[in-house]
Amino acid sequence: MERMLKILHYPDPRLAEVSVPVTKFDQKLHKLLDEMTETMYVADGIGLAAPQVDERIRVFIIDLGDQEGQPKKKWEFINPKLSNGEGKIVFEEGCLSVPGLTEEVTRKERVTLNYQDRFGKARKLEAEGLLAVAIQHENDHLDGIVFVDRLSPIKRRLAKRKLAKQVTL
Ligand code: Y12
Ligand code: CO
């Protein structure tokens, strides 16, 4: 059992910072990835980015759980670079850093992601649908963007008021 990491909550200013690339694919990185995985599972999330656990590096993980017949798979993305976005998809997003709020966000339907695995090996993934949404949501965290920032000004204001009123544990 790995250690549970503390998840920062919006609007913590640390969530608004831009993260730096990973240069060492060592034991320390592997430990963080394992602890992030445990934290995501315990919190019942489907994605988690390193800055959400106060580590400003370009790392995120995704596990969508069982998806229509496809077996469960945990993805680890390090130093991701998004390209070739196509189409539009609207999805009701939530975030472990924004408990108690879900809102519809428009993203690209298909994306290509170049990234490295935990050993530094270069990899490429063509994703669509929910996986593409999750990748864009998590990649935003690496640039200091939370889904609330992607809402229209009116919806964002309402969302912020709702969050400010709510008591978080
Ligand atoms: C699609 C959209 C967003 C992502 C990013 C990863 N998001 C999550 O892991 C969301 C977790 C989440 C958890 C919630 O709390 C519970 O279910 C107990 C939740 O519910 C409320 O806050 C009311 C919402 C989201 C990936 C793919
Ligand atoms: Co998030």
Coordinates of C-alpha atoms and ligand atoms in Angstrom, one line a residue:
M1 CA 0.0 0.0 0.0
E2 CA 1.4 3.3 -1.1
R3 CA 1.2 6.6 0.8
M4 CA -1.9 8.7 0.0
L5 CA -0.9 12.1 -1.3
K6 CA -2.8 15.3 -0.4
I7 CA -4.7 16.7 -3.3
L8 CA -4.7 20.5 -3.7
H9 CA -8.1 22.2 -4.1
Y10 CA -9.0 24.9 -6.6
P11 CA -8.4 27.9 -6.4
D12 CA -5.1 27.1 -4.7
P13 CA -2.5 29.3 -6.6
R14 CA -0.2 26.3 -6.9
L15 CA -2.7 24.8 -9.4
A16 CA -2.2 27.8 -11.6
E17 CA 1.6 27.3 -12.1
V18 CA 3.2 25.9 -15.3
S19 CA 5.0 22.6 -14.6
V20 CA 8.5 21.7 -15.8
P21 CA 9.6 18.7 -17.9
V22 CA 10.9 15.5 -16.2
T23 CA 14.6 14.9 -16.8
K24 CA 15.3 12.0 -14.5
F25 CA 13.4 8.7 -15.0
D26 CA 14.5 7.3 -11.6
Q27 CA 13.2 5.6 -8.5
K28 CA 11.9 8.9 -7.2
L29 CA 9.7 9.4 -10.3
H30 CA 8.4 5.8 -10.1
K31 CA 7.5 6.2 -6.4
L32 CA 5.6 9.4 -7.2
L33 CA 3.7 7.6 -10.1
D34 CA 2.8 4.7 -7.7
E35 CA 1.7 7.1 -5.0
M36 CA -0.4 9.1 -7.5
T37 CA -2.0 5.9 -8.7
E38 CA -3.0 4.8 -5.2
T39 CA -4.3 8.4 -4.4
M40 CA -6.4 8.4 -7.6
Y41 CA -7.9 5.0 -6.9
V42 CA -8.7 5.8 -3.2
A43 CA -10.2 9.2 -4.2
D44 CA -12.3 7.5 -6.9
G45 CA -10.9 9.6 -9.7
I46 CA -10.2 8.6 -13.3
G47 CA -7.2 11.0 -13.9
L48 CA -4.6 12.8 -11.8
A49 CA -1.8 15.2 -12.7
A50 CA 1.3 15.8 -10.6
P51 CA 0.6 19.5 -9.9
Q52 CA -2.6 18.4 -8.2
V53 CA -0.4 16.6 -5.6
D54 CA 1.9 19.6 -5.3
E55 CA 4.6 18.3 -7.7
R56 CA 5.2 20.8 -10.5
I57 CA 6.4 18.3 -13.1
R58 CA 4.9 17.3 -16.5
V59 CA 3.3 14.0 -15.4
F60 CA -0.2 12.6 -15.4
I61 CA -2.0 9.3 -15.0
I62 CA -5.4 8.1 -16.3
D63 CA -7.5 5.0 -15.6
L64 CA -11.0 5.2 -17.1
G65 CA -11.9 1.9 -15.5
D66 CA -14.0 -0.6 -17.5
Q67 CA -15.1 1.0 -20.8
E68 CA -17.7 -0.8 -22.8
G69 CA -16.0 -4.2 -23.0
Q70 CA -12.4 -2.8 -23.1
P71 CA -10.4 -3.9 -20.1
K72 CA -9.2 -1.5 -17.5
K73 CA -5.9 0.2 -18.3
K74 CA -3.8 2.6 -16.3
W75 CA -1.9 5.1 -18.5
E76 CA 1.2 7.0 -17.4
F77 CA 2.1 10.0 -19.4
I78 CA 5.4 11.9 -18.9
N79 CA 6.4 15.1 -20.9
P80 CA 3.3 14.8 -23.1
K81 CA 2.9 16.9 -26.3
L82 CA -0.6 17.2 -27.8
S83 CA -1.1 17.7 -31.5
N84 CA -3.5 17.1 -34.4
G85 CA -6.7 17.9 -32.5
E86 CA -9.8 17.2 -34.5
G87 CA -13.6 17.5 -34.1
K88 CA -15.5 18.6 -31.0
I89 CA -16.8 16.7 -28.0
V90 CA -18.9 18.1 -25.1
F91 CA -18.4 16.2 -21.8
E92 CA -19.5 16.9 -18.2
E93 CA -16.2 17.1 -16.5
G94 CA -15.2 16.8 -12.9
C95 CA -11.9 17.1 -11.1
L96 CA -10.5 15.7 -7.8
S97 CA -9.2 19.3 -7.2
V98 CA -12.7 20.7 -7.7
P99 CA -14.9 18.6 -5.4
G100 CA -18.6 19.2 -5.7
L101 CA -18.6 20.7 -9.2
T102 CA -19.2 19.2 -12.6
E103 CA -19.7 21.3 -15.8
E104 CA -19.8 20.7 -19.5
V105 CA -16.6 21.5 -21.3
T106 CA -16.0 21.4 -25.1
R107 CA -12.8 19.7 -26.2
K108 CA -11.3 18.1 -29.3
E109 CA -12.8 14.7 -30.1
R110 CA -9.5 13.2 -31.3
V111 CA -5.9 14.0 -30.3
T112 CA -2.5 12.7 -30.9
L113 CA -0.2 12.5 -27.9
N114 CA 3.6 12.1 -28.0
Y115 CA 5.0 11.3 -24.5
Q116 CA 7.5 9.2 -22.6
D117 CA 6.8 6.3 -20.3
R118 CA 8.3 5.9 -16.8
F119 CA 11.6 4.6 -18.3
G120 CA 11.9 7.6 -20.6
K121 CA 11.0 5.6 -23.8
A122 CA 9.3 7.8 -26.4
R123 CA 5.7 6.7 -27.2
K124 CA 2.8 7.9 -29.3
L125 CA -1.0 7.5 -28.7
E126 CA -3.9 8.4 -30.9
A127 CA -6.9 8.9 -28.6
E128 CA -10.6 9.7 -29.1
G129 CA -13.7 10.1 -27.0
L130 CA -13.4 9.9 -23.2
L131 CA -9.7 9.1 -23.3
A132 CA -9.1 12.2 -25.5
V133 CA -11.1 14.3 -23.1
A134 CA -9.2 13.0 -20.1
I135 CA -5.8 13.6 -21.8
Q136 CA -6.8 17.2 -22.6
H137 CA -8.1 17.8 -19.0
E138 CA -4.9 16.4 -17.4
N139 CA -2.6 18.2 -19.9
D140 CA -4.3 21.5 -19.0
H141 CA -3.2 20.9 -15.3
L142 CA 0.5 20.9 -16.5
D143 CA -0.1 24.4 -17.9
G144 CA -1.8 25.6 -14.8
I145 CA -5.3 25.4 -16.3
V146 CA -8.3 23.9 -14.3
F147 CA -11.5 23.1 -16.2
V148 CA -13.3 25.9 -14.4
D149 CA -11.0 28.3 -16.3
R150 CA -12.4 26.9 -19.6
L151 CA -16.1 27.8 -18.7
S152 CA -17.8 30.9 -20.2
P153 CA -17.3 34.0 -17.9
I154 CA -20.9 33.7 -16.7
K155 CA -20.7 30.0 -15.9
R156 CA -17.2 30.5 -14.3
R157 CA -18.6 33.2 -12.0
L158 CA -21.5 31.0 -10.9
A159 CA -19.1 28.0 -10.4
K160 CA -16.7 30.1 -8.3
R161 CA -19.5 31.4 -6.1
K162 CA -20.8 27.8 -5.6
L163 CA -17.3 26.6 -4.7
A164 CA -16.7 29.5 -2.3
K165 CA -19.9 28.7 -0.4
Q166 CA -19.2 25.0 -0.1
V167 CA -17.5 23.6 3.0
T168 CA -14.6 21.3 2.0
L169 CA -13.1 18.7 4.2
Ligands
Y12_1 C1 -13.2 13.2 -18.2 C2 -13.3 14.4 -17.5 C3 -12.4 14.7 -16.6 C4 -11.3 13.9 -16.3 C5 -10.3 14.2 -15.3 C6 -10.3 13.4 -14.1 N1 -11.5 13.6 -13.3 C7 -11.8 12.9 -12.2 O1 -11.0 12.1 -11.8 C8 -13.0 13.3 -11.5 C9 -13.3 12.9 -10.3 C10 -14.6 13.3 -9.7 C11 -14.9 12.8 -8.4 C12 -16.1 13.2 -7.9 O2 -16.5 12.7 -6.6 C13 -17.0 11.4 -6.5 O3 -17.4 10.8 -7.5 C14 -17.1 10.9 -5.1 C15 -17.0 14.0 -8.5 O4 -18.2 14.3 -7.9 C16 -18.4 15.6 -7.4 O5 -17.5 16.3 -7.3 C17 -19.8 15.9 -7.1 C18 -16.6 14.5 -9.7 C19 -15.4 14.1 -10.3 C20 -11.3 12.7 -17.0 C21 -12.2 12.4 -18.0
CO2 CO -8.4 17.8 -12.9

